[in-house]
Amino acid sequence: FNAANEIESYDQAPIHNEDDNDNDGDDKQKLAAIILTGAGKSFCAGADLSNPPNPLHQSSDLPHHLRWNPVFQMGRVGVPIIGVLKGHVITGGFELALACDILLGSPTTTFRDTHVKFGLAPCWGLSQKLSRRIGPGRAKIVSLSAQPVKAAKAHEWGLLDELVPANGDGDGEVLNRAIELADAIACNNPLMVRRYKRAIVEGGKVEFQKGLQRERELGIAHYLEVVGDGQTFEGAKEFIADDGRPRVVQSKL
């Protein structure tokens, strides 16, 4: 996010580019991950009140409104979205953060849900996603009190996946960690990265046994496609046979 003020806020302009990320063809295979952060001191302090997204449109399930809904479009992206959080992560910014797959935070990160403070209704998933991430009791503490949650507490509760120390470089270390993680993701099979993310996301929306069933369905579809391609299993064999790779025990495969 690149707002004019130092504390990043969210306006309608970035929405228009969100849903082009999950395209087909060669570009789809070249994209390994997306890193989302704020250009200023904060990740996102909520809506830019000089140009806010229309709340009626953002609450709508009509296709022409979903086209401009950033959280809906982020949910269509096949590669992992890494949220690099710093400073304020407030209300709409909180919802955008929860639309990411992985959340990395700096010690300056502060979450706050102010919907109830100003009589606003959540429409980008905060009322549902937060409770699934940190539990319903803690979600009620956060959302019904409208009090801030500092980085250490957010990490303790599982709201932040990693809390990255500053190490004298301000918030720069958390971005470096995100790039390192994105590079690690990019070293893997790009098709399987997308399909594994899909299995996790779709399985997480249903009860456990149905999630296992969905994993098997996706697994069968994958192997029907790749068995006999002459690459998938050969690559695994080469990795196992590589004496130079780090290992703890000798593989039996």
PDB file of C-alpha atoms in Angstrom:
ATOM      1  CA  PHE A   1       0.000   0.000   0.000  1.00  0.00           C
ATOM      2  CA  ASN A   2       1.391   3.367  -0.926  1.00  0.00           C
ATOM      3  CA  ALA A   3      -0.730   6.107   0.593  1.00  0.00           C
ATOM      4  CA  ALA A   4       0.233   9.762   0.603  1.00  0.00           C
ATOM      5  CA  ASN A   5       0.334   9.986   4.403  1.00  0.00           C
ATOM      6  CA  GLU A   6       2.842   8.257   6.649  1.00  0.00           C
ATOM      7  CA  ILE A   7       0.272   5.937   8.207  1.00  0.00           C
ATOM      8  CA  GLU A   8      -0.907   3.730   5.358  1.00  0.00           C
ATOM      9  CA  SER A   9      -4.621   3.696   4.660  1.00  0.00           C
ATOM     10  CA  TYR A  10      -6.642   1.789   2.101  1.00  0.00           C
ATOM     11  CA  ASP A  11      -8.496   3.390  -0.810  1.00  0.00           C
ATOM     12  CA  GLN A  12     -10.222   1.974  -3.852  1.00  0.00           C
ATOM     13  CA  ALA A  13      -7.310   2.203  -6.279  1.00  0.00           C
ATOM     14  CA  PRO A  14      -5.418  -0.966  -5.230  1.00  0.00           C
ATOM     15  CA  ILE A  15      -8.606  -3.031  -5.537  1.00  0.00           C
ATOM     16  CA  HIS A  16      -8.600  -2.684  -9.302  1.00  0.00           C
ATOM     17  CA  ASN A  17      -5.382  -4.693  -9.682  1.00  0.00           C
ATOM     18  CA  GLU A  18      -5.982  -7.498  -7.176  1.00  0.00           C
ATOM     19  CA  ASP A  19      -7.808 -10.089  -9.233  1.00  0.00           C
ATOM     20  CA  ASP A  20      -5.288 -10.282 -12.079  1.00  0.00           C
ATOM     21  CA  ASN A  21      -2.804 -12.232  -9.939  1.00  0.00           C
ATOM     22  CA  ASP A  22      -4.295 -15.696 -10.505  1.00  0.00           C
ATOM     23  CA  ASN A  23      -3.980 -15.721 -14.280  1.00  0.00           C
ATOM     24  CA  ASP A  24      -3.318 -18.698 -16.528  1.00  0.00           C
ATOM     25  CA  GLY A  25      -0.377 -19.658 -18.713  1.00  0.00           C
ATOM     26  CA  ASP A  26       3.349 -19.149 -18.240  1.00  0.00           C
ATOM     27  CA  ASP A  27       2.979 -16.165 -15.898  1.00  0.00           C
ATOM     28  CA  LYS A  28       1.093 -18.386 -13.460  1.00  0.00           C
ATOM     29  CA  GLN A  29       4.111 -20.667 -13.138  1.00  0.00           C
ATOM     30  CA  LYS A  30       6.567 -17.782 -12.766  1.00  0.00           C
ATOM     31  CA  LEU A  31       4.805 -16.263  -9.763  1.00  0.00           C
ATOM     32  CA  ALA A  32       5.974 -17.977  -6.557  1.00  0.00           C
ATOM     33  CA  ALA A  33       4.526 -15.758  -3.832  1.00  0.00           C
ATOM     34  CA  ILE A  34       3.140 -12.301  -3.137  1.00  0.00           C
ATOM     35  CA  ILE A  35       4.420 -10.040  -0.368  1.00  0.00           C
ATOM     36  CA  LEU A  36       1.906  -7.476   0.873  1.00  0.00           C
ATOM     37  CA  THR A  37       2.995  -4.581   3.087  1.00  0.00           C
ATOM     38  CA  GLY A  38       2.702  -0.844   3.596  1.00  0.00           C
ATOM     39  CA  ALA A  39       5.163   1.589   2.043  1.00  0.00           C
ATOM     40  CA  GLY A  40       5.146   3.840   5.138  1.00  0.00           C
ATOM     41  CA  LYS A  41       5.390   3.236   8.857  1.00  0.00           C
ATOM     42  CA  SER A  42       2.298   1.039   9.045  1.00  0.00           C
ATOM     43  CA  PHE A  43       0.783  -1.915   7.209  1.00  0.00           C
ATOM     44  CA  CYS A  44      -2.688  -0.363   6.924  1.00  0.00           C
ATOM     45  CA  ALA A  45      -4.584   1.860   9.353  1.00  0.00           C
ATOM     46  CA  GLY A  46      -7.980   1.226   7.745  1.00  0.00           C
ATOM     47  CA  ALA A  47      -9.929   2.896   4.985  1.00  0.00           C
ATOM     48  CA  ASP A  48      -8.846   6.201   3.490  1.00  0.00           C
ATOM     49  CA  LEU A  49     -11.891   8.289   4.389  1.00  0.00           C
ATOM     50  CA  SER A  50     -11.197  10.643   1.466  1.00  0.00           C
ATOM     51  CA  ASN A  51     -11.772   7.761  -0.964  1.00  0.00           C
ATOM     52  CA  PRO A  52     -13.236   4.788   0.925  1.00  0.00           C
ATOM     53  CA  PRO A  53     -14.549   1.618  -0.684  1.00  0.00           C
ATOM     54  CA  ASN A  54     -18.359   1.689  -0.874  1.00  0.00           C
ATOM     55  CA  PRO A  55     -19.524  -0.386   2.150  1.00  0.00           C
ATOM     56  CA  LEU A  56     -22.692  -1.544   0.391  1.00  0.00           C
ATOM     57  CA  HIS A  57     -20.662  -2.783  -2.565  1.00  0.00           C
ATOM     58  CA  GLN A  58     -18.059  -4.401  -0.309  1.00  0.00           C
ATOM     59  CA  SER A  59     -20.812  -6.280   1.571  1.00  0.00           C
ATOM     60  CA  SER A  60     -22.434  -7.504  -1.630  1.00  0.00           C
ATOM     61  CA  ASP A  61     -22.163 -10.965  -3.160  1.00  0.00           C
ATOM     62  CA  LEU A  62     -23.079  -9.698  -6.618  1.00  0.00           C
ATOM     63  CA  PRO A  63     -20.373 -10.601  -9.168  1.00  0.00           C
ATOM     64  CA  HIS A  64     -19.796  -7.029 -10.350  1.00  0.00           C
ATOM     65  CA  HIS A  65     -19.204  -5.966  -6.726  1.00  0.00           C
ATOM     66  CA  LEU A  66     -16.990  -8.943  -5.853  1.00  0.00           C
ATOM     67  CA  ARG A  67     -14.853  -7.909  -8.834  1.00  0.00           C
ATOM     68  CA  TRP A  68     -13.654  -4.931  -6.728  1.00  0.00           C
ATOM     69  CA  ASN A  69     -13.601  -6.640  -3.329  1.00  0.00           C
ATOM     70  CA  PRO A  70      -9.921  -6.963  -2.387  1.00  0.00           C
ATOM     71  CA  VAL A  71     -10.374  -9.723   0.190  1.00  0.00           C
ATOM     72  CA  PHE A  72     -12.488 -11.824  -2.165  1.00  0.00           C
ATOM     73  CA  GLN A  73      -9.908 -11.374  -4.919  1.00  0.00           C
ATOM     74  CA  MET A  74      -7.027 -12.198  -2.554  1.00  0.00           C
ATOM     75  CA  GLY A  75      -8.839 -15.456  -1.827  1.00  0.00           C
ATOM     76  CA  ARG A  76      -8.631 -16.340  -5.538  1.00  0.00           C
ATOM     77  CA  VAL A  77      -4.844 -16.015  -5.676  1.00  0.00           C
ATOM     78  CA  GLY A  78      -3.223 -19.417  -6.067  1.00  0.00           C
ATOM     79  CA  VAL A  79       0.223 -18.627  -4.643  1.00  0.00           C
ATOM     80  CA  PRO A  80       0.904 -17.881  -0.962  1.00  0.00           C
ATOM     81  CA  ILE A  81       0.353 -14.276   0.127  1.00  0.00           C
ATOM     82  CA  ILE A  82       2.813 -13.209   2.817  1.00  0.00           C
ATOM     83  CA  GLY A  83       1.670 -10.266   4.910  1.00  0.00           C
ATOM     84  CA  VAL A  84       4.536  -8.112   6.220  1.00  0.00           C
ATOM     85  CA  LEU A  85       3.030  -6.290   9.183  1.00  0.00           C
ATOM     86  CA  LYS A  86       4.389  -3.238  10.963  1.00  0.00           C
ATOM     87  CA  GLY A  87       2.902  -0.339  12.870  1.00  0.00           C
ATOM     88  CA  HIS A  88      -0.874  -0.051  12.728  1.00  0.00           C
ATOM     89  CA  VAL A  89      -3.059  -2.909  11.461  1.00  0.00           C
ATOM     90  CA  ILE A  90      -6.491  -1.440  12.081  1.00  0.00           C
ATOM     91  CA  THR A  91     -10.049  -2.506  11.147  1.00  0.00           C
ATOM     92  CA  GLY A  92     -10.088  -2.787   7.327  1.00  0.00           C
ATOM     93  CA  GLY A  93      -6.312  -3.214   7.449  1.00  0.00           C
ATOM     94  CA  PHE A  94      -6.859  -5.998  10.004  1.00  0.00           C
ATOM     95  CA  GLU A  95      -9.212  -7.708   7.537  1.00  0.00           C
ATOM     96  CA  LEU A  96      -6.703  -7.370   4.710  1.00  0.00           C
ATOM     97  CA  ALA A  97      -4.033  -8.928   6.925  1.00  0.00           C
ATOM     98  CA  LEU A  98      -6.276 -11.909   7.685  1.00  0.00           C
ATOM     99  CA  ALA A  99      -6.722 -12.432   3.937  1.00  0.00           C
ATOM    100  CA  CYS A 100      -3.004 -13.278   3.735  1.00  0.00           C
ATOM    101  CA  ASP A 101      -1.793 -16.863   4.072  1.00  0.00           C
ATOM    102  CA  ILE A 102       1.182 -16.129   6.317  1.00  0.00           C
ATOM    103  CA  LEU A 103       1.581 -13.196   8.703  1.00  0.00           C
ATOM    104  CA  LEU A 104       5.027 -11.943   9.695  1.00  0.00           C
ATOM    105  CA  GLY A 105       5.231  -9.041  12.135  1.00  0.00           C
ATOM    106  CA  SER A 106       7.756  -6.604  13.534  1.00  0.00           C
ATOM    107  CA  PRO A 107       7.814  -5.522  17.207  1.00  0.00           C
ATOM    108  CA  THR A 108       5.994  -2.315  16.187  1.00  0.00           C
ATOM    109  CA  THR A 109       2.944  -4.230  14.926  1.00  0.00           C
ATOM    110  CA  THR A 110      -0.327  -3.349  16.667  1.00  0.00           C
ATOM    111  CA  PHE A 111      -3.697  -4.841  15.751  1.00  0.00           C
ATOM    112  CA  ARG A 112      -6.975  -3.103  16.481  1.00  0.00           C
ATOM    113  CA  ASP A 113     -10.564  -3.765  15.422  1.00  0.00           C
ATOM    114  CA  THR A 114     -12.586  -0.541  15.791  1.00  0.00           C
ATOM    115  CA  HIS A 115     -15.812  -1.638  14.052  1.00  0.00           C
ATOM    116  CA  VAL A 116     -17.881  -1.496  17.259  1.00  0.00           C
ATOM    117  CA  LYS A 117     -16.329   1.811  18.308  1.00  0.00           C
ATOM    118  CA  PHE A 118     -17.765   3.608  15.298  1.00  0.00           C
ATOM    119  CA  GLY A 119     -20.844   1.497  14.561  1.00  0.00           C
ATOM    120  CA  LEU A 120     -19.368  -0.175  11.495  1.00  0.00           C
ATOM    121  CA  ALA A 121     -20.124  -3.726  10.350  1.00  0.00           C
ATOM    122  CA  PRO A 122     -17.290  -6.034   9.240  1.00  0.00           C
ATOM    123  CA  CYS A 123     -17.708  -7.227   5.663  1.00  0.00           C
ATOM    124  CA  TRP A 124     -14.266  -8.574   4.733  1.00  0.00           C
ATOM    125  CA  GLY A 125     -14.339 -11.615   7.020  1.00  0.00           C
ATOM    126  CA  LEU A 126     -12.990 -10.338  10.338  1.00  0.00           C
ATOM    127  CA  SER A 127     -15.879 -11.686  12.430  1.00  0.00           C
ATOM    128  CA  GLN A 128     -15.279 -15.205  11.087  1.00  0.00           C
ATOM    129  CA  LYS A 129     -11.541 -15.434  10.392  1.00  0.00           C
ATOM    130  CA  LEU A 130     -10.284 -14.007  13.682  1.00  0.00           C
ATOM    131  CA  SER A 131     -12.169 -16.525  15.836  1.00  0.00           C
ATOM    132  CA  ARG A 132     -10.859 -19.380  13.708  1.00  0.00           C
ATOM    133  CA  ARG A 133      -7.323 -18.099  14.124  1.00  0.00           C
ATOM    134  CA  ILE A 134      -7.195 -17.264  17.852  1.00  0.00           C
ATOM    135  CA  GLY A 135     -10.402 -18.814  19.243  1.00  0.00           C
ATOM    136  CA  PRO A 136     -13.836 -17.257  19.820  1.00  0.00           C
ATOM    137  CA  GLY A 137     -13.116 -15.960  23.336  1.00  0.00           C
ATOM    138  CA  ARG A 138     -10.006 -14.044  22.359  1.00  0.00           C
ATOM    139  CA  ALA A 139     -11.684 -12.834  19.171  1.00  0.00           C
ATOM    140  CA  LYS A 140     -14.488 -11.355  21.291  1.00  0.00           C
ATOM    141  CA  ILE A 141     -11.937  -9.646  23.541  1.00  0.00           C
ATOM    142  CA  VAL A 142     -10.277  -8.060  20.501  1.00  0.00           C
ATOM    143  CA  SER A 143     -13.390  -7.064  18.553  1.00  0.00           C
ATOM    144  CA  LEU A 144     -15.884  -6.185  21.306  1.00  0.00           C
ATOM    145  CA  SER A 145     -13.435  -4.127  23.374  1.00  0.00           C
ATOM    146  CA  ALA A 146     -11.839  -2.370  20.374  1.00  0.00           C
ATOM    147  CA  GLN A 147      -8.600  -2.359  22.349  1.00  0.00           C
ATOM    148  CA  PRO A 148      -5.201  -2.708  20.648  1.00  0.00           C
ATOM    149  CA  VAL A 149      -3.234  -5.964  20.631  1.00  0.00           C
ATOM    150  CA  LYS A 150       0.530  -5.525  20.668  1.00  0.00           C
ATOM    151  CA  ALA A 151       2.935  -7.688  18.687  1.00  0.00           C
ATOM    152  CA  ALA A 152       4.071  -9.952  21.544  1.00  0.00           C
ATOM    153  CA  LYS A 153       0.501 -10.801  22.552  1.00  0.00           C
ATOM    154  CA  ALA A 154      -0.507 -11.288  18.905  1.00  0.00           C
ATOM    155  CA  HIS A 155       2.331 -13.781  18.456  1.00  0.00           C
ATOM    156  CA  GLU A 156       1.457 -15.565  21.706  1.00  0.00           C
ATOM    157  CA  TRP A 157      -2.161 -15.935  20.547  1.00  0.00           C
ATOM    158  CA  GLY A 158      -1.196 -17.173  17.077  1.00  0.00           C
ATOM    159  CA  LEU A 159      -2.359 -14.062  15.266  1.00  0.00           C
ATOM    160  CA  LEU A 160       1.210 -13.504  14.045  1.00  0.00           C
ATOM    161  CA  ASP A 161       2.875 -16.586  12.596  1.00  0.00           C
ATOM    162  CA  GLU A 162       6.335 -15.137  13.223  1.00  0.00           C
ATOM    163  CA  LEU A 163       7.502 -12.144  15.250  1.00  0.00           C
ATOM    164  CA  VAL A 164      10.723 -10.953  13.648  1.00  0.00           C
ATOM    165  CA  PRO A 165      13.171  -9.026  15.896  1.00  0.00           C
ATOM    166  CA  ALA A 166      14.100  -5.527  14.740  1.00  0.00           C
ATOM    167  CA  ASN A 167      17.904  -6.000  15.096  1.00  0.00           C
ATOM    168  CA  GLY A 168      18.566  -2.279  14.779  1.00  0.00           C
ATOM    169  CA  ASP A 169      17.120  -1.996  11.266  1.00  0.00           C
ATOM    170  CA  GLY A 170      13.675  -0.714  12.201  1.00  0.00           C
ATOM    171  CA  ASP A 171      11.024  -2.764  10.419  1.00  0.00           C
ATOM    172  CA  GLY A 172      13.367  -3.819   7.628  1.00  0.00           C
ATOM    173  CA  GLU A 173      14.125  -7.219   9.117  1.00  0.00           C
ATOM    174  CA  VAL A 174      10.547  -8.440   8.749  1.00  0.00           C
ATOM    175  CA  LEU A 175      10.581  -7.634   5.031  1.00  0.00           C
ATOM    176  CA  ASN A 176      13.918  -9.422   4.653  1.00  0.00           C
ATOM    177  CA  ARG A 177      12.423 -12.457   6.372  1.00  0.00           C
ATOM    178  CA  ALA A 178       9.446 -12.372   3.985  1.00  0.00           C
ATOM    179  CA  ILE A 179      11.754 -12.274   0.961  1.00  0.00           C
ATOM    180  CA  GLU A 180      13.751 -15.181   2.413  1.00  0.00           C
ATOM    181  CA  LEU A 181      10.537 -17.173   2.883  1.00  0.00           C
ATOM    182  CA  ALA A 182       9.302 -16.315  -0.615  1.00  0.00           C
ATOM    183  CA  ASP A 183      12.647 -17.454  -2.036  1.00  0.00           C
ATOM    184  CA  ALA A 184      12.320 -20.766  -0.167  1.00  0.00           C
ATOM    185  CA  ILE A 185       8.828 -21.248  -1.607  1.00  0.00           C
ATOM    186  CA  ALA A 186      10.126 -20.427  -5.091  1.00  0.00           C
ATOM    187  CA  CYS A 187      12.671 -23.274  -4.873  1.00  0.00           C
ATOM    188  CA  ASN A 188       9.845 -25.831  -4.859  1.00  0.00           C
ATOM    189  CA  ASN A 189       7.555 -27.241  -7.536  1.00  0.00           C
ATOM    190  CA  PRO A 190       5.315 -24.275  -8.455  1.00  0.00           C
ATOM    191  CA  LEU A 191       2.309 -26.380  -9.405  1.00  0.00           C
ATOM    192  CA  MET A 192       2.431 -28.342  -6.168  1.00  0.00           C
ATOM    193  CA  VAL A 193       2.811 -25.177  -4.094  1.00  0.00           C
ATOM    194  CA  ARG A 194      -0.495 -23.942  -5.524  1.00  0.00           C
ATOM    195  CA  ARG A 195      -2.219 -27.288  -5.112  1.00  0.00           C
ATOM    196  CA  TYR A 196      -0.948 -27.782  -1.559  1.00  0.00           C
ATOM    197  CA  LYS A 197      -2.188 -24.323  -0.602  1.00  0.00           C
ATOM    198  CA  ARG A 198      -5.546 -25.210  -2.133  1.00  0.00           C
ATOM    199  CA  ALA A 199      -5.728 -28.416  -0.069  1.00  0.00           C
ATOM    200  CA  ILE A 200      -5.002 -26.511   3.145  1.00  0.00           C
ATOM    201  CA  VAL A 201      -7.477 -23.711   2.394  1.00  0.00           C
ATOM    202  CA  GLU A 202     -10.327 -25.922   1.197  1.00  0.00           C
ATOM    203  CA  GLY A 203      -9.789 -28.478   3.967  1.00  0.00           C
ATOM    204  CA  GLY A 204      -9.806 -25.734   6.582  1.00  0.00           C
ATOM    205  CA  LYS A 205     -13.326 -24.729   5.577  1.00  0.00           C
ATOM    206  CA  VAL A 206     -14.895 -28.107   6.419  1.00  0.00           C
ATOM    207  CA  GLU A 207     -14.794 -30.576   9.319  1.00  0.00           C
ATOM    208  CA  PHE A 208     -11.724 -32.827   9.647  1.00  0.00           C
ATOM    209  CA  GLN A 209     -12.953 -36.008   7.944  1.00  0.00           C
ATOM    210  CA  LYS A 210     -14.292 -34.057   4.970  1.00  0.00           C
ATOM    211  CA  GLY A 211     -10.954 -32.254   4.828  1.00  0.00           C
ATOM    212  CA  LEU A 212      -9.162 -35.602   4.586  1.00  0.00           C
ATOM    213  CA  GLN A 213     -11.561 -36.661   1.851  1.00  0.00           C
ATOM    214  CA  ARG A 214     -10.870 -33.428  -0.040  1.00  0.00           C
ATOM    215  CA  GLU A 215      -7.123 -34.033   0.265  1.00  0.00           C
ATOM    216  CA  ARG A 216      -7.552 -37.495  -1.275  1.00  0.00           C
ATOM    217  CA  GLU A 217      -9.670 -36.076  -4.099  1.00  0.00           C
ATOM    218  CA  LEU A 218      -7.055 -33.453  -4.896  1.00  0.00           C
ATOM    219  CA  GLY A 219      -4.288 -36.048  -4.576  1.00  0.00           C
ATOM    220  CA  ILE A 220      -5.926 -38.422  -7.035  1.00  0.00           C
ATOM    221  CA  ALA A 221      -6.456 -35.601  -9.521  1.00  0.00           C
ATOM    222  CA  HIS A 222      -2.810 -34.574  -9.194  1.00  0.00           C
ATOM    223  CA  TYR A 223      -1.360 -38.055  -9.631  1.00  0.00           C
ATOM    224  CA  LEU A 224      -3.607 -38.862 -12.564  1.00  0.00           C
ATOM    225  CA  GLU A 225      -1.990 -35.856 -14.215  1.00  0.00           C
ATOM    226  CA  VAL A 226       1.667 -36.388 -13.296  1.00  0.00           C
ATOM    227  CA  VAL A 227       2.132 -40.180 -13.113  1.00  0.00           C
ATOM    228  CA  GLY A 228       4.079 -41.171 -16.187  1.00  0.00           C
ATOM    229  CA  ASP A 229       5.312 -37.664 -16.955  1.00  0.00           C
ATOM    230  CA  GLY A 230       8.885 -38.877 -16.453  1.00  0.00           C
ATOM    231  CA  GLN A 231       9.729 -35.959 -14.147  1.00  0.00           C
ATOM    232  CA  THR A 232       7.891 -36.056 -10.831  1.00  0.00           C
ATOM    233  CA  PHE A 233       9.205 -39.286  -9.354  1.00  0.00           C
ATOM    234  CA  GLU A 234      12.588 -39.021 -11.054  1.00  0.00           C
ATOM    235  CA  GLY A 235      13.100 -35.669  -9.350  1.00  0.00           C
ATOM    236  CA  ALA A 236      12.304 -37.218  -5.973  1.00  0.00           C
ATOM    237  CA  LYS A 237      14.723 -40.080  -6.612  1.00  0.00           C
ATOM    238  CA  GLU A 238      17.506 -37.665  -7.537  1.00  0.00           C
ATOM    239  CA  PHE A 239      16.918 -35.671  -4.344  1.00  0.00           C
ATOM    240  CA  ILE A 240      17.032 -38.805  -2.181  1.00  0.00           C
ATOM    241  CA  ALA A 241      20.174 -40.076  -3.918  1.00  0.00           C
ATOM    242  CA  ASP A 242      22.046 -36.762  -3.585  1.00  0.00           C
ATOM    243  CA  ASP A 243      24.811 -37.430  -1.046  1.00  0.00           C
ATOM    244  CA  GLY A 244      25.513 -33.712  -0.764  1.00  0.00           C
ATOM    245  CA  ARG A 245      22.141 -32.682   0.640  1.00  0.00           C
ATOM    246  CA  PRO A 246      21.799 -32.106   4.415  1.00  0.00           C
ATOM    247  CA  ARG A 247      20.223 -35.065   6.213  1.00  0.00           C
ATOM    248  CA  VAL A 248      19.750 -36.331   9.747  1.00  0.00           C
ATOM    249  CA  VAL A 249      19.276 -40.030   8.969  1.00  0.00           C
ATOM    250  CA  GLN A 250      19.854 -42.108   5.860  1.00  0.00           C
ATOM    251  CA  SER A 251      16.701 -42.306   3.747  1.00  0.00           C
ATOM    252  CA  LYS A 252      15.176 -45.748   3.362  1.00  0.00           C
ATOM    253  CA  LEU A 253      13.355 -44.763   0.156  1.00  0.00           C
TER     254      LEU A 253
END
